[in-house]
PDB file of C-alpha atoms in Angstrom:
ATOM      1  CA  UNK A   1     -14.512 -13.037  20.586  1.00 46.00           C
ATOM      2  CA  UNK A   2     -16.612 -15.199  18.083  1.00 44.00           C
ATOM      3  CA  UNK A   3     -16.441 -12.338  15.787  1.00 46.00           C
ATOM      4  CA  UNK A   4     -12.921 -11.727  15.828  1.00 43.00           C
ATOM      5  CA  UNK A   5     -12.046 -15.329  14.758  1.00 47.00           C
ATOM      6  CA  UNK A   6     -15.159 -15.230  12.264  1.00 45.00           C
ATOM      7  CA  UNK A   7     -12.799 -11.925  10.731  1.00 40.00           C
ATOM      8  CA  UNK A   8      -9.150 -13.504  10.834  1.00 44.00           C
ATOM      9  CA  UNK A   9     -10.889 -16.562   8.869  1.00 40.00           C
ATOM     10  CA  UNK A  10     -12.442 -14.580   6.166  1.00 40.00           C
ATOM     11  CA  UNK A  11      -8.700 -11.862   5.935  1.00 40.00           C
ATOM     12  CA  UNK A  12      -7.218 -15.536   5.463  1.00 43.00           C
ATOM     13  CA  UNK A  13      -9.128 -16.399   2.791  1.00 41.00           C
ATOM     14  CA  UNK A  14      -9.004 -13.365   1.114  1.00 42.00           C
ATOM     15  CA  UNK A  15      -4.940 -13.691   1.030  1.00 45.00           C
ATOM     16  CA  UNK A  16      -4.153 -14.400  -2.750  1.00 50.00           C
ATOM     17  CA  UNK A  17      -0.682 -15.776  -4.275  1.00 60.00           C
ATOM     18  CA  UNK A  18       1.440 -13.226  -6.094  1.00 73.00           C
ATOM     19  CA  UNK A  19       2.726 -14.289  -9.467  1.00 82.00           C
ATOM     20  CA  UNK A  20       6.173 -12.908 -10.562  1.00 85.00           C
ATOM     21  CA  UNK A  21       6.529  -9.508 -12.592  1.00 91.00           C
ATOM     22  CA  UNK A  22       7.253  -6.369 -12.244  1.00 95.00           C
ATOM     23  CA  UNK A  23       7.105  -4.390  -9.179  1.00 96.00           C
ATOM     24  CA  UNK A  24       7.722  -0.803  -8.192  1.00 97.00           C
ATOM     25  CA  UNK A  25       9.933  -1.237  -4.944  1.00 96.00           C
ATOM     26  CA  UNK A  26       9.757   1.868  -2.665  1.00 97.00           C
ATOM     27  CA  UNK A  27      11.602   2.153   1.056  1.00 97.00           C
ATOM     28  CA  UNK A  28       9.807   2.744   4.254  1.00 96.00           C
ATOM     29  CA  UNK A  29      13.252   3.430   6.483  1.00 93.00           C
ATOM     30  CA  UNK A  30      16.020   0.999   5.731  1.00 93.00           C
ATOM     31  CA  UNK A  31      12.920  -1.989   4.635  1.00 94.00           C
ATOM     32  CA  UNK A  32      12.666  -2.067   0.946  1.00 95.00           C
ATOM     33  CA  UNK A  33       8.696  -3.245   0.030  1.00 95.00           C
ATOM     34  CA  UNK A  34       7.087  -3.631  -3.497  1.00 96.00           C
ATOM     35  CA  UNK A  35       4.039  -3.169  -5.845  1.00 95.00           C
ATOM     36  CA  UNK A  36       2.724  -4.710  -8.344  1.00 95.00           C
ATOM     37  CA  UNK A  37       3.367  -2.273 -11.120  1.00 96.00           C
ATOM     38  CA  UNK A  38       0.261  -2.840 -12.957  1.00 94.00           C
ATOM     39  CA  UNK A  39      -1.427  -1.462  -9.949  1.00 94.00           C
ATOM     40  CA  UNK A  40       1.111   1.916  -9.955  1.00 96.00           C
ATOM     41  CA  UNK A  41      -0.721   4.976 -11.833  1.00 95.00           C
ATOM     42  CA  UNK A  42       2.133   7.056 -11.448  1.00 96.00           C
ATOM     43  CA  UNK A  43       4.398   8.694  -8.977  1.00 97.00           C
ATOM     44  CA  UNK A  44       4.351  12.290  -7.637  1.00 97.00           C
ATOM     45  CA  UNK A  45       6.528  14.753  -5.304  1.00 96.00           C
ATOM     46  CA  UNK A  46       4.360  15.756  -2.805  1.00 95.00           C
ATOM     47  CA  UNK A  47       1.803  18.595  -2.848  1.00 94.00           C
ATOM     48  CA  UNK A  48      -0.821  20.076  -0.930  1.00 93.00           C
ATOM     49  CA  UNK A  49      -2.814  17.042   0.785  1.00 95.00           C
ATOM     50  CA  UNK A  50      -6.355  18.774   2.674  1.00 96.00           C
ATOM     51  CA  UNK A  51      -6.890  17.572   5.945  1.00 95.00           C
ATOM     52  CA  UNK A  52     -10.706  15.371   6.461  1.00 91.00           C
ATOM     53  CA  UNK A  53     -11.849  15.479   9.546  1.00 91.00           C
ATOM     54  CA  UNK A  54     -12.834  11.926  11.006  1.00 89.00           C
ATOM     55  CA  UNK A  55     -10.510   9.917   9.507  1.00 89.00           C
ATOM     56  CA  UNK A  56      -7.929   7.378  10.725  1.00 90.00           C
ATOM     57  CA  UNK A  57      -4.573   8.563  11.521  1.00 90.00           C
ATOM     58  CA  UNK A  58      -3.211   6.745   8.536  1.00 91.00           C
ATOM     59  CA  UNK A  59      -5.417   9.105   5.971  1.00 93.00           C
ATOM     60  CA  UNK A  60      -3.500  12.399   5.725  1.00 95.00           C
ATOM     61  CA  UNK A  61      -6.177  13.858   3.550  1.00 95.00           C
ATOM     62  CA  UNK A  62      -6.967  14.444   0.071  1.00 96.00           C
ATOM     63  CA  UNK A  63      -5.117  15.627  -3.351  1.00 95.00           C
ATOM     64  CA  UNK A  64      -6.431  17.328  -6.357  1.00 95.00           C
ATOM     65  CA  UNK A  65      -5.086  15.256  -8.662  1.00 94.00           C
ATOM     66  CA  UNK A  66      -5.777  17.175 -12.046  1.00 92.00           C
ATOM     67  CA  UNK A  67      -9.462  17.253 -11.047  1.00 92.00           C
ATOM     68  CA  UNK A  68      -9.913  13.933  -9.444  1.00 92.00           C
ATOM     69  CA  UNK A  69      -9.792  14.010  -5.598  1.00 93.00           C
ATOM     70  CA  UNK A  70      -7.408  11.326  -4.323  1.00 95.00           C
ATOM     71  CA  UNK A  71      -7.308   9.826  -0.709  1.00 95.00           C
ATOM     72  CA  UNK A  72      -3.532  10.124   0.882  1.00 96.00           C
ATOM     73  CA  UNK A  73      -2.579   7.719   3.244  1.00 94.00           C
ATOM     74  CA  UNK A  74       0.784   7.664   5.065  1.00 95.00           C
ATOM     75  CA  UNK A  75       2.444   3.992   4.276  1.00 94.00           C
ATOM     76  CA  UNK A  76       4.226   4.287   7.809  1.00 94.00           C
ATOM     77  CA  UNK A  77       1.487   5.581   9.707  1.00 92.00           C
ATOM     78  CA  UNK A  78      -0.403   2.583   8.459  1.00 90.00           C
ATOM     79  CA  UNK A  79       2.311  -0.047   9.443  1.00 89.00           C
ATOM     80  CA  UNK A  80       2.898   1.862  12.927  1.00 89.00           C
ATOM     81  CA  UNK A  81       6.173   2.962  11.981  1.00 92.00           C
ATOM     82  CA  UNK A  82       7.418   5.865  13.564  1.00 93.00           C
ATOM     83  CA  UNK A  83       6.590   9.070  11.108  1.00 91.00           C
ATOM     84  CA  UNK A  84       9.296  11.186  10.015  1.00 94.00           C
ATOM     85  CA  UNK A  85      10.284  14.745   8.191  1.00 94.00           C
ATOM     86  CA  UNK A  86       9.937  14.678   4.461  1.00 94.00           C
ATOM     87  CA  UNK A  87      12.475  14.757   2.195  1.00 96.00           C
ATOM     88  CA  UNK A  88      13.328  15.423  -1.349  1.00 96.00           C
ATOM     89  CA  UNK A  89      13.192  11.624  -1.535  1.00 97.00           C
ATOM     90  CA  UNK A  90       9.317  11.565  -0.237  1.00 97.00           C
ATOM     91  CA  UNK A  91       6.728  11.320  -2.728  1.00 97.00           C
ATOM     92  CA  UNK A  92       3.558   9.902  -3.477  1.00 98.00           C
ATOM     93  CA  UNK A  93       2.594   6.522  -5.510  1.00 97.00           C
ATOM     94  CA  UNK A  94      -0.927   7.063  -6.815  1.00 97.00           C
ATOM     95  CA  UNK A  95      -2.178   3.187  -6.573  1.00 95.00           C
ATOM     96  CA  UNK A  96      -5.391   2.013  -8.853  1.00 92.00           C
ATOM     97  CA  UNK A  97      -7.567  -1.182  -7.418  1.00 86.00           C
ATOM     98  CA  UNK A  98     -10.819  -1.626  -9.251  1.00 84.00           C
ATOM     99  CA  UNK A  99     -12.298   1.981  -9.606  1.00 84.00           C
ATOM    100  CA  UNK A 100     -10.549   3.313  -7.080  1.00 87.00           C
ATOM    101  CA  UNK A 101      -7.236   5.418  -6.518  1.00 92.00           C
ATOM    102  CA  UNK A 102      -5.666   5.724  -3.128  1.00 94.00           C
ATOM    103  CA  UNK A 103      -2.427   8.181  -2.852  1.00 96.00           C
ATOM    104  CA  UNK A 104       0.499   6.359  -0.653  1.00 96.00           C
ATOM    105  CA  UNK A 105       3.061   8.193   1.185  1.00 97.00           C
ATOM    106  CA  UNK A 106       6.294   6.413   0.942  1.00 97.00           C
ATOM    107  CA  UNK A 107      10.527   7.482   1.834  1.00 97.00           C
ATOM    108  CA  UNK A 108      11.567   6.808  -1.963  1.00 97.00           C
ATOM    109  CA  UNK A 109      10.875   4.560  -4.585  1.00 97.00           C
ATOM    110  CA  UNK A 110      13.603   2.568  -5.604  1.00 95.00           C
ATOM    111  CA  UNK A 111      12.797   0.653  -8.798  1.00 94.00           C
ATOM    112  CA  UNK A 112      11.526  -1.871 -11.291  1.00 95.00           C
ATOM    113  CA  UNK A 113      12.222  -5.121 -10.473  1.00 92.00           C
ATOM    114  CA  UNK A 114      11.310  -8.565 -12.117  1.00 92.00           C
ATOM    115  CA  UNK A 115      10.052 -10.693  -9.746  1.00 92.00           C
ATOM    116  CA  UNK A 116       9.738 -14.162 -11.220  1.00 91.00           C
ATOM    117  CA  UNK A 117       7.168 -16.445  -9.458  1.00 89.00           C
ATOM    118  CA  UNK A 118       9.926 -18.413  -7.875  1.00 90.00           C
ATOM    119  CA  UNK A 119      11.560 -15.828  -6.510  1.00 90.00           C
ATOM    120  CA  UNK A 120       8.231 -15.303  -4.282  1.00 91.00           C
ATOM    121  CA  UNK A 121       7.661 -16.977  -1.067  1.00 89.00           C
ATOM    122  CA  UNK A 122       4.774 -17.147   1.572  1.00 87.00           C
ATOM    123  CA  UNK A 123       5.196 -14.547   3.947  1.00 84.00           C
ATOM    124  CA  UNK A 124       6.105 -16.500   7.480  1.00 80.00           C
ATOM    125  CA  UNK A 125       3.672 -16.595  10.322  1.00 72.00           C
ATOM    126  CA  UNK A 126       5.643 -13.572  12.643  1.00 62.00           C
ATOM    127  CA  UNK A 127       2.924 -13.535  15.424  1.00 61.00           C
ATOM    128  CA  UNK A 128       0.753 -11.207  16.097  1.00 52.00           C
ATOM    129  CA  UNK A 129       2.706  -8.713  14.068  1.00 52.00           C
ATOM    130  CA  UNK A 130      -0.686  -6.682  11.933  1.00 50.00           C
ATOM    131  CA  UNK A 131       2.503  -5.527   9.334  1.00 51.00           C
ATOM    132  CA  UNK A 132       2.932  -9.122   8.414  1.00 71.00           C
ATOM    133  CA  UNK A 133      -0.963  -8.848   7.586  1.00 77.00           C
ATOM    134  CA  UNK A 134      -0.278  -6.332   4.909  1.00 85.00           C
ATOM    135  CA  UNK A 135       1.973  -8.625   3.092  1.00 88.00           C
ATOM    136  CA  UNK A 136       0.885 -11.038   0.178  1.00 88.00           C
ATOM    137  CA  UNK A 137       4.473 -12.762  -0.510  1.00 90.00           C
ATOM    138  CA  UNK A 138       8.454 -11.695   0.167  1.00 91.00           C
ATOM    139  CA  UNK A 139      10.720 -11.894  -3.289  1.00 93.00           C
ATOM    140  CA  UNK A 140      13.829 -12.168  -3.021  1.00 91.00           C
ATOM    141  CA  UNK A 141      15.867 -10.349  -5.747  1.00 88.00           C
ATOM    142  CA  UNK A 142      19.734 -11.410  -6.091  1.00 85.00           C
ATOM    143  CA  UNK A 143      20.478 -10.657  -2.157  1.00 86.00           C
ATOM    144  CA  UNK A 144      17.620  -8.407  -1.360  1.00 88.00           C
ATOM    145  CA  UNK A 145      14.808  -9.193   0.214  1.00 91.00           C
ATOM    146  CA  UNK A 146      11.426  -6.999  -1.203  1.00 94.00           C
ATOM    147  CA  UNK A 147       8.132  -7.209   0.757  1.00 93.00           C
ATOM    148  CA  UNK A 148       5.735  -7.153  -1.661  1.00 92.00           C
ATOM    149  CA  UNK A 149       2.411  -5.359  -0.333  1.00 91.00           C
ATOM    150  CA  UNK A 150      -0.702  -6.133  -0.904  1.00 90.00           C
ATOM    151  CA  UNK A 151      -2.664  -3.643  -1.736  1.00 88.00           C
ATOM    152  CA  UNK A 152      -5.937  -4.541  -1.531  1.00 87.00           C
ATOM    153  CA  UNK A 153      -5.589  -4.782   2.315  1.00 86.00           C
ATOM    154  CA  UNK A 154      -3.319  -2.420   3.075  1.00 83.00           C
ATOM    155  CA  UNK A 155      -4.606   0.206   0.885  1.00 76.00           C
ATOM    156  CA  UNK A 156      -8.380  -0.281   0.353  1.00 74.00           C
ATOM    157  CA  UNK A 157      -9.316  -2.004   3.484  1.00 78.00           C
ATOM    158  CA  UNK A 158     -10.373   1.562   5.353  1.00 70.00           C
ATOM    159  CA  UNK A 159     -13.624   3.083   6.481  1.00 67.00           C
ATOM    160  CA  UNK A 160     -16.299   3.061   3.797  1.00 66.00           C
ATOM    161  CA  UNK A 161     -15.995   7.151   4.470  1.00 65.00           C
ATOM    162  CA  UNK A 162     -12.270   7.504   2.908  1.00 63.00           C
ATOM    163  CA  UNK A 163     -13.111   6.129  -0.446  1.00 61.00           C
ATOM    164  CA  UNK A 164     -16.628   7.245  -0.832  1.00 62.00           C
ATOM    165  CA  UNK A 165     -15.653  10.610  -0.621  1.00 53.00           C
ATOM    166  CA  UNK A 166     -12.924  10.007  -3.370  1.00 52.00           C
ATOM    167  CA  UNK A 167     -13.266  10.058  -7.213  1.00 48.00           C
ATOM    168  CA  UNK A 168     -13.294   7.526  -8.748  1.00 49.00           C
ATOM    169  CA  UNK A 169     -10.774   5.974 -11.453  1.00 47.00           C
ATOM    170  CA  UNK A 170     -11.766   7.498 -14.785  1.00 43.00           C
ATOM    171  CA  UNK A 171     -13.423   5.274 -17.018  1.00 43.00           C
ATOM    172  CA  UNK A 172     -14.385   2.952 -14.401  1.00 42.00           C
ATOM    173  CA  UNK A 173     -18.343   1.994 -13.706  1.00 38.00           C
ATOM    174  CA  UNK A 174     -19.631   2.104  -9.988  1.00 37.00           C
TER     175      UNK A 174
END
């Protein structure tokens, strides 16, 4: 039990405020979210992901990614949202943090918004809810509401095992 409450203490500290720019705002469903768009590589259709064996439900696989081999997780899978069929919507935002690129599964990207700082609030204590977890603020843009992800802990917070077996970013040092 110790250890559990050692764990939320340290995932509180490492929650960061977002400052206002742009974001790439994708849909999971009917929820709109957003990232930061300096952490956006680019955006694919989907392609051939290769099943790993041993990994979370959340990792699909891997991509060849014009050489590079890029982790692919499922957004909804990861938020334990109920998965659907693709669409011609579906596609895949290739996300860099540090040296590393994961590959997210989302319904459709949406847009580029600017976010300015005050347009960003604290994401509100919901519980025991884990999605709230994966949240570093909510900005609200004229009368929509975008979670903005965080993508450190959403994205990068897996098993040692899914990014070691990944290439790293090009250009990047270990």
């Amino acid at each position: 039990m110790e250890n559990t409450e050692e764990k939320d203490v340290a995932v509180e500290e490492l929650v960061h405020t977002v400052e206002g720019g742009k974001f790439l705002s994708f849909f999971l469903g009917k929820e709109e979210y957003a990232i930061e768009i300096l952490k956006v590589q680019e955006i694919i259709g989907l392609m051939p992901i290769t099943p790993v064996p041993r990994m979370p439900g959340y990792i699909k696989g891997v991509l060849n990614l014009r050489g590079k081999i890029v982790p692919v997780m499922n957004l909804r899978s990861r938020f334990g949202l109920k998965e659907i069929e693709y669409t011609e919507e579906t596609c895949i935002i290739v996300v860099q943090e540090n040296q590393y690129l994961m590959g997210v599964i989302v319904d459709k990207v949406s847009e580029v918004a600017d976010i300015d700082g005050d347009q960003i609030e604290e994401v509100p204590s919901l519980g025991a809810g884990e999605q709230s977890d994966y949240l570093s603020g909510i900005g609200k843009v004229k009368e929509q509401v975008k979670m903005i992800v965080d993508v450190e802990r959403v994205l990068f917070d897996v098993p040692d095992d899914v990014l070691d077996g990944s290439t790293k970013a090009a250009g990047a040092v270990a």
